[in-house]
Short mmCIF file of C-alpha atoms in Angstrom, two decimals:
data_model
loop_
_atom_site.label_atom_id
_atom_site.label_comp_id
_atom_site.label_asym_id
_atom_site.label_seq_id
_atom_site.Cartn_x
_atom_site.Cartn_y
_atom_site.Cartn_z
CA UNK A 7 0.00 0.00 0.00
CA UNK A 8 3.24 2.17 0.68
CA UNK A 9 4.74 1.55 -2.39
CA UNK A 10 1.20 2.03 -4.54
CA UNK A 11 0.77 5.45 -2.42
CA UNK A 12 4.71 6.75 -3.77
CA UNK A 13 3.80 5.99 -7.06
CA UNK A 14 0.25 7.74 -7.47
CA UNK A 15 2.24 10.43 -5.68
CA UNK A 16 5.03 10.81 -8.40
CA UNK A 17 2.63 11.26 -10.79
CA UNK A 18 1.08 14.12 -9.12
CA UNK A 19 4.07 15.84 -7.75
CA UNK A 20 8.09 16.40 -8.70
CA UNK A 21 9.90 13.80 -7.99
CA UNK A 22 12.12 15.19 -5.43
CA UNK A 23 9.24 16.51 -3.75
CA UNK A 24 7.62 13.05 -3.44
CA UNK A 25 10.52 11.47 -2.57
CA UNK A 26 11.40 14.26 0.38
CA UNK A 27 7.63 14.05 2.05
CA UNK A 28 8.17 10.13 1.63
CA UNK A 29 11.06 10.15 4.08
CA UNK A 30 9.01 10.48 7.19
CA UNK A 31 9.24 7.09 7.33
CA UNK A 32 11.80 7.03 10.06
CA UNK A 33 9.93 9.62 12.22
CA UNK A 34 6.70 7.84 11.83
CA UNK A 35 7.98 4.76 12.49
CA UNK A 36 10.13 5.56 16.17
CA UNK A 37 6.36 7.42 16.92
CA UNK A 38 4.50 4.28 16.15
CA UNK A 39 7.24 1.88 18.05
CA UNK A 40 6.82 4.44 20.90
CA UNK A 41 2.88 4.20 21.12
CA UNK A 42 2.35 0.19 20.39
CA UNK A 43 5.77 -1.43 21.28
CA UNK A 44 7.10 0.06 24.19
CA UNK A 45 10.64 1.46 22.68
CA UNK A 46 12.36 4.67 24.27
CA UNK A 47 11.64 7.74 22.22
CA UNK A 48 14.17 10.82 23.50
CA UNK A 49 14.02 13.85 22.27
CA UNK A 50 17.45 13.89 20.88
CA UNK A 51 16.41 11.03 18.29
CA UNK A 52 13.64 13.13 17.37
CA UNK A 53 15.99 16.05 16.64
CA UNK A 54 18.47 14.04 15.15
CA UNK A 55 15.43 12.57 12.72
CA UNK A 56 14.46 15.98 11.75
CA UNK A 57 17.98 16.68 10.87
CA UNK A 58 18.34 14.22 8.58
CA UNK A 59 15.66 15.36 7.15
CA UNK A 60 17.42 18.63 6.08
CA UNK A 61 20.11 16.81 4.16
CA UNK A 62 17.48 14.80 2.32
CA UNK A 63 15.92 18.26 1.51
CA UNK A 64 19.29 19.21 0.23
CA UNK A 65 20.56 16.49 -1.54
CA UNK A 66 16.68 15.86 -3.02
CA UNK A 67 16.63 19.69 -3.83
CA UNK A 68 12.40 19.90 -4.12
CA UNK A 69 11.55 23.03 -5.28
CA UNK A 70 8.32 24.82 -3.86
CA UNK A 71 7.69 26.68 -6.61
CA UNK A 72 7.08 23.63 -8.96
CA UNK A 73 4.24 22.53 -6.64
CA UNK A 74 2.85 26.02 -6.11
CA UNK A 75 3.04 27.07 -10.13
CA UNK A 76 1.01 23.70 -10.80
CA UNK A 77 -2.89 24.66 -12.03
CA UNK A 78 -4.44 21.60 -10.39
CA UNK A 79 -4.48 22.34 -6.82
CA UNK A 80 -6.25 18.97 -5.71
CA UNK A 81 -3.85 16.90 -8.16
CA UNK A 82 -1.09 18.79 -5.53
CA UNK A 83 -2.84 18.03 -2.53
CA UNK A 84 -3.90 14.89 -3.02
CA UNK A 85 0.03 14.24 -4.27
CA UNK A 86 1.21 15.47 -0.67
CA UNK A 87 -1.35 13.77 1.01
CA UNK A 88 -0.23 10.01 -0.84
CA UNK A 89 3.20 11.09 -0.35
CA UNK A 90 2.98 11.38 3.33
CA UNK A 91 0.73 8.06 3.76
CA UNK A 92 3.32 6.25 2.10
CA UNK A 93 6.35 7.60 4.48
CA UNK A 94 3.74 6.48 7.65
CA UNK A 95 2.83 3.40 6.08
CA UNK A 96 6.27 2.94 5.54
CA UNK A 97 6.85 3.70 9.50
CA UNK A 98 4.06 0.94 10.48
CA UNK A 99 5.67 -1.42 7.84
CA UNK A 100 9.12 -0.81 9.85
CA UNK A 101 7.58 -0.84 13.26
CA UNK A 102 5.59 -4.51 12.05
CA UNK A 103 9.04 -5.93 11.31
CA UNK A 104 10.46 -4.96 14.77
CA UNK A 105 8.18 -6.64 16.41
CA UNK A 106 8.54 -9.82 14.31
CA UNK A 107 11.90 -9.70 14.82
CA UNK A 108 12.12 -8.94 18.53
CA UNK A 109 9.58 -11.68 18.43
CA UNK A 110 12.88 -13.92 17.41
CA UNK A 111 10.39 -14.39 14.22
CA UNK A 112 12.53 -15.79 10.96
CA UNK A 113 13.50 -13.27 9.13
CA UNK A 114 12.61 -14.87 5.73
CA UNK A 115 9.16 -15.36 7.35
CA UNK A 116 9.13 -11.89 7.48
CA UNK A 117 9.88 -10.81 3.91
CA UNK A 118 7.41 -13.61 2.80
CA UNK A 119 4.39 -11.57 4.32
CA UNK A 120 5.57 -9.13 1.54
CA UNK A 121 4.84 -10.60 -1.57
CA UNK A 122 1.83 -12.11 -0.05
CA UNK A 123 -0.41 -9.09 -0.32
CA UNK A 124 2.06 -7.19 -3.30
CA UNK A 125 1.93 -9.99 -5.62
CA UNK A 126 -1.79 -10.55 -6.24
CA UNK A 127 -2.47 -6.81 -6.16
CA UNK A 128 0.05 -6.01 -9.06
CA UNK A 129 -0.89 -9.56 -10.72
CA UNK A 130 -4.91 -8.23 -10.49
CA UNK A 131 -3.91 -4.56 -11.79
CA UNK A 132 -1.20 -4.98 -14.63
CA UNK A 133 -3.99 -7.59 -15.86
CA UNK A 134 -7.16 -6.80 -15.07
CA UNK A 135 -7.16 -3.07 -14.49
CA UNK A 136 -4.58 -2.09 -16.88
CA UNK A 137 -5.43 -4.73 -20.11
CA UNK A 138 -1.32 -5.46 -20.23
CA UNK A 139 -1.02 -8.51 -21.63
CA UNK A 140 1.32 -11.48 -21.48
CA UNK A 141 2.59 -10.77 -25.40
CA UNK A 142 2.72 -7.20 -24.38
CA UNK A 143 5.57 -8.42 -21.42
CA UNK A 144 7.73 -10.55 -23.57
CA UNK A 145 8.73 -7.78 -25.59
CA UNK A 146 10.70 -6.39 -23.08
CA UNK A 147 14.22 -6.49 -24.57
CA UNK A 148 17.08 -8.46 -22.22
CA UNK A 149 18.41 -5.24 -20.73
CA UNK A 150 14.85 -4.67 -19.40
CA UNK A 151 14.82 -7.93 -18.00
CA UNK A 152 17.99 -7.31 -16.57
CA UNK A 153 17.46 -4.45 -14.89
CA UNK A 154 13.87 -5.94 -13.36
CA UNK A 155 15.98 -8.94 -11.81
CA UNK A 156 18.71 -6.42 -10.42
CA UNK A 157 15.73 -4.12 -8.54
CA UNK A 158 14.16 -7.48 -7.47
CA UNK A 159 17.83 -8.82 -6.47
CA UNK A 160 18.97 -5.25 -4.70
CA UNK A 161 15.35 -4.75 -2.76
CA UNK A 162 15.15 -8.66 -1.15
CA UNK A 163 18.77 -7.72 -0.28
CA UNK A 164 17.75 -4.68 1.46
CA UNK A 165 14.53 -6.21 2.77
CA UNK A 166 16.98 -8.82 4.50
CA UNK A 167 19.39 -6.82 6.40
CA UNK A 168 16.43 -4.55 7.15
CA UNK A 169 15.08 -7.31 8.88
CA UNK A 170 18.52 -8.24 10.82
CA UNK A 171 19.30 -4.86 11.90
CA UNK A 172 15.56 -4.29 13.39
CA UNK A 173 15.81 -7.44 15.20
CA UNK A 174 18.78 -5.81 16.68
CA UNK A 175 17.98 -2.08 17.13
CA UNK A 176 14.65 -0.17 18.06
CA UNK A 177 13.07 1.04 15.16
CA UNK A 178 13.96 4.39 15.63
CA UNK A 179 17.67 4.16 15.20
CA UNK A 180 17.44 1.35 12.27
CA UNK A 181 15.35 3.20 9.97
CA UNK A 182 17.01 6.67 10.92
CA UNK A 183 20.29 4.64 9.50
CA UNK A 184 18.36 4.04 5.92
CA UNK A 185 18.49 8.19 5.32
CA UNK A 186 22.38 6.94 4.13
CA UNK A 187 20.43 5.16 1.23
CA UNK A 188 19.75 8.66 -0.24
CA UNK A 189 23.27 9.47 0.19
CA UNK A 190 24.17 6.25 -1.62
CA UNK A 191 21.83 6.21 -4.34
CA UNK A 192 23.15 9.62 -5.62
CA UNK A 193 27.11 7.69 -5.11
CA UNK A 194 25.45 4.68 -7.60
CA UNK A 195 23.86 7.61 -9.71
CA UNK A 196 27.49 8.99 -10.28
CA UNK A 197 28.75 5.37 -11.30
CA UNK A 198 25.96 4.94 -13.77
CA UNK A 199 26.87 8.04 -15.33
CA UNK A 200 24.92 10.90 -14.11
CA UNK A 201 27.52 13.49 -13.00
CA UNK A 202 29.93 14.70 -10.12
CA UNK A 203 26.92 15.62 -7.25
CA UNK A 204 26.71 18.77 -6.21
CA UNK A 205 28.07 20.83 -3.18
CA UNK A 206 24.02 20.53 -1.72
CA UNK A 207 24.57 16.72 -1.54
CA UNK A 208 28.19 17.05 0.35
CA UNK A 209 26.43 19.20 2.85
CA UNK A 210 23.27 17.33 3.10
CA UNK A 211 25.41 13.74 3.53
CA UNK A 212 27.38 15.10 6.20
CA UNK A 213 24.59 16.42 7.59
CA UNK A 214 22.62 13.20 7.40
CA UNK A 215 25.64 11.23 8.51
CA UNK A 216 26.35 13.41 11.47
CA UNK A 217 23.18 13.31 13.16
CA UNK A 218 23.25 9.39 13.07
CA UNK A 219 26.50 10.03 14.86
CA UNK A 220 25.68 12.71 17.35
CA UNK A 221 22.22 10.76 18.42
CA UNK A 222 24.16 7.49 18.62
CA UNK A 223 26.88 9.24 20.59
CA UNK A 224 23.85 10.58 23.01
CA UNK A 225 22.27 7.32 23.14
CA UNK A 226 25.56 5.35 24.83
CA UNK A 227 26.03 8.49 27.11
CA UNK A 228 22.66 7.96 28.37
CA UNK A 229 22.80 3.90 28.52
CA UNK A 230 26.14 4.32 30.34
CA UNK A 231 24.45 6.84 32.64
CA UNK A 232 21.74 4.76 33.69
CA UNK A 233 24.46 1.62 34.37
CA UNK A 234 26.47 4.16 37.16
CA UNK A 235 23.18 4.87 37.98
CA UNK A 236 22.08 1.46 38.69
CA UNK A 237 25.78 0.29 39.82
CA UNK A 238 25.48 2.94 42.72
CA UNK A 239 22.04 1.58 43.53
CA UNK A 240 22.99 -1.68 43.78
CA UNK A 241 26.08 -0.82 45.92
CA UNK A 242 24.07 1.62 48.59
CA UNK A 243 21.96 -1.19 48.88
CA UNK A 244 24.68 -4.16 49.60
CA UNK A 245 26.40 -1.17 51.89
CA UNK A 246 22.73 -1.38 54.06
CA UNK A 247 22.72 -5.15 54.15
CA UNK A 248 26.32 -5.20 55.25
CA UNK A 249 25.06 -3.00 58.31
CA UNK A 250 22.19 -5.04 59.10
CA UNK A 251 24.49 -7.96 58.91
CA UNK A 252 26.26 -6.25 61.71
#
């Protein structure tokens, strides 16, 4: 439903602007972790979020006026509105496959519940909704093909340490670390040919990569904290006994 939601949205909205409002999956998804599984949510996650958000605005570059200019002002607002149910559904996708995974769930159990729902949906619309037919698929040429089987090959790898980093971090900090993947696709952009990035995408990649750094950083300080916390509790209290003892 995420992924159908992005693409209506792309079609009513620059790209860059659908793919910015998409990336509140991360925020969406430490909210929804917060509310239905329990995980920590400090403020300084939800500031470091937001920050990454910044350098995706930077390195995504969307440009208000191209929304604004547009004539069709429901096609625009019912483009944002798509766009931002596919970054929350995104979140409660995330959020699903922390619990499975704290669960100690398999993780290819996990990314089977995928294709369970995707499959028949795109099977029932390329067929029945959009009249493509089988003849109309084998004329794909082989670099077509090729590139189909390296999206399906490069998203079931993502899908798959997705799953093994959830299982190991709350769902806040895991899908904060997928902002890199902008950062990354622009890297596999300049491989493929489409230019030295510009200085917008140095800035917004440091920025992106230093407020994964500066909230981890935060994070230890505070888990250290509470152990000195907890050490000096559980020393005052074996200092009593020892005096009771006496």
């Amino acid at each position: 439903t995420a992924l159908v939601a992005f693409l209506e949205a792309i079609e009513a909205l620059p790209l860059a602007v659908a793919v910015f409002l998409g990336k509140i999956h991360p925020l969406a998804a430490a909210v929804l972790s917060w509310l239905f599984l329990g995980e920590t949510l400090h403020w300084t996650r939800v500031l470091a979020i937001l920050t990454s958000l910044v350098g995706v605005a930077l390195i995504a570059r969307p440009d208000p006026q191209a929304v604004t200019s547009d004539s069709d002002t429901q096609k625009v607002i019912w483009g944002v509105a798509l766009a931002c149910l596919a970054g929350i559904l995104s979140g409660a996708a995330y959020c699903c496959v922390r619990a499975l995974s704290s669960a100690k769930e398999h993780e290819l159990w996990v990314l089977l519940s995928l294709p369970l729902f995707s499959l028949p949906f795109s099977a029932w619309t390329v067929f029945s909704v959009d009249k493509i037919s089988l003849e109309a698929l084998a004329r794909h040429d082989f670099t077509t093909w090729a590139w189909f089987l390296m999206m399906g090959l490069s998203t079931q790898g993502g899908q798959v340490f997705l799953a093994r980093g959830l299982a190991l971090l709350p769902a806040a900090n895991g899908t904060q670390a997928m902002y890199f993947g902008t950062v990354s696709g622009v890297l596999v952009g300049v491989a493929l040919g489409d230019g030295w990035p510009t200085w917008q995408f140095w800035i917004g990649g440091s920025i992106i990569l230093a407020s994964l750094h500066f909230a981890e950083v935060a994070e230890q300080k505070r888990r250290a904290t509470r152990l000195d916390d907890g050490a000096k509790t559980d020393g005052s209290l074996e200092e009593k006994n020892d005096k009771k003892s006496l």
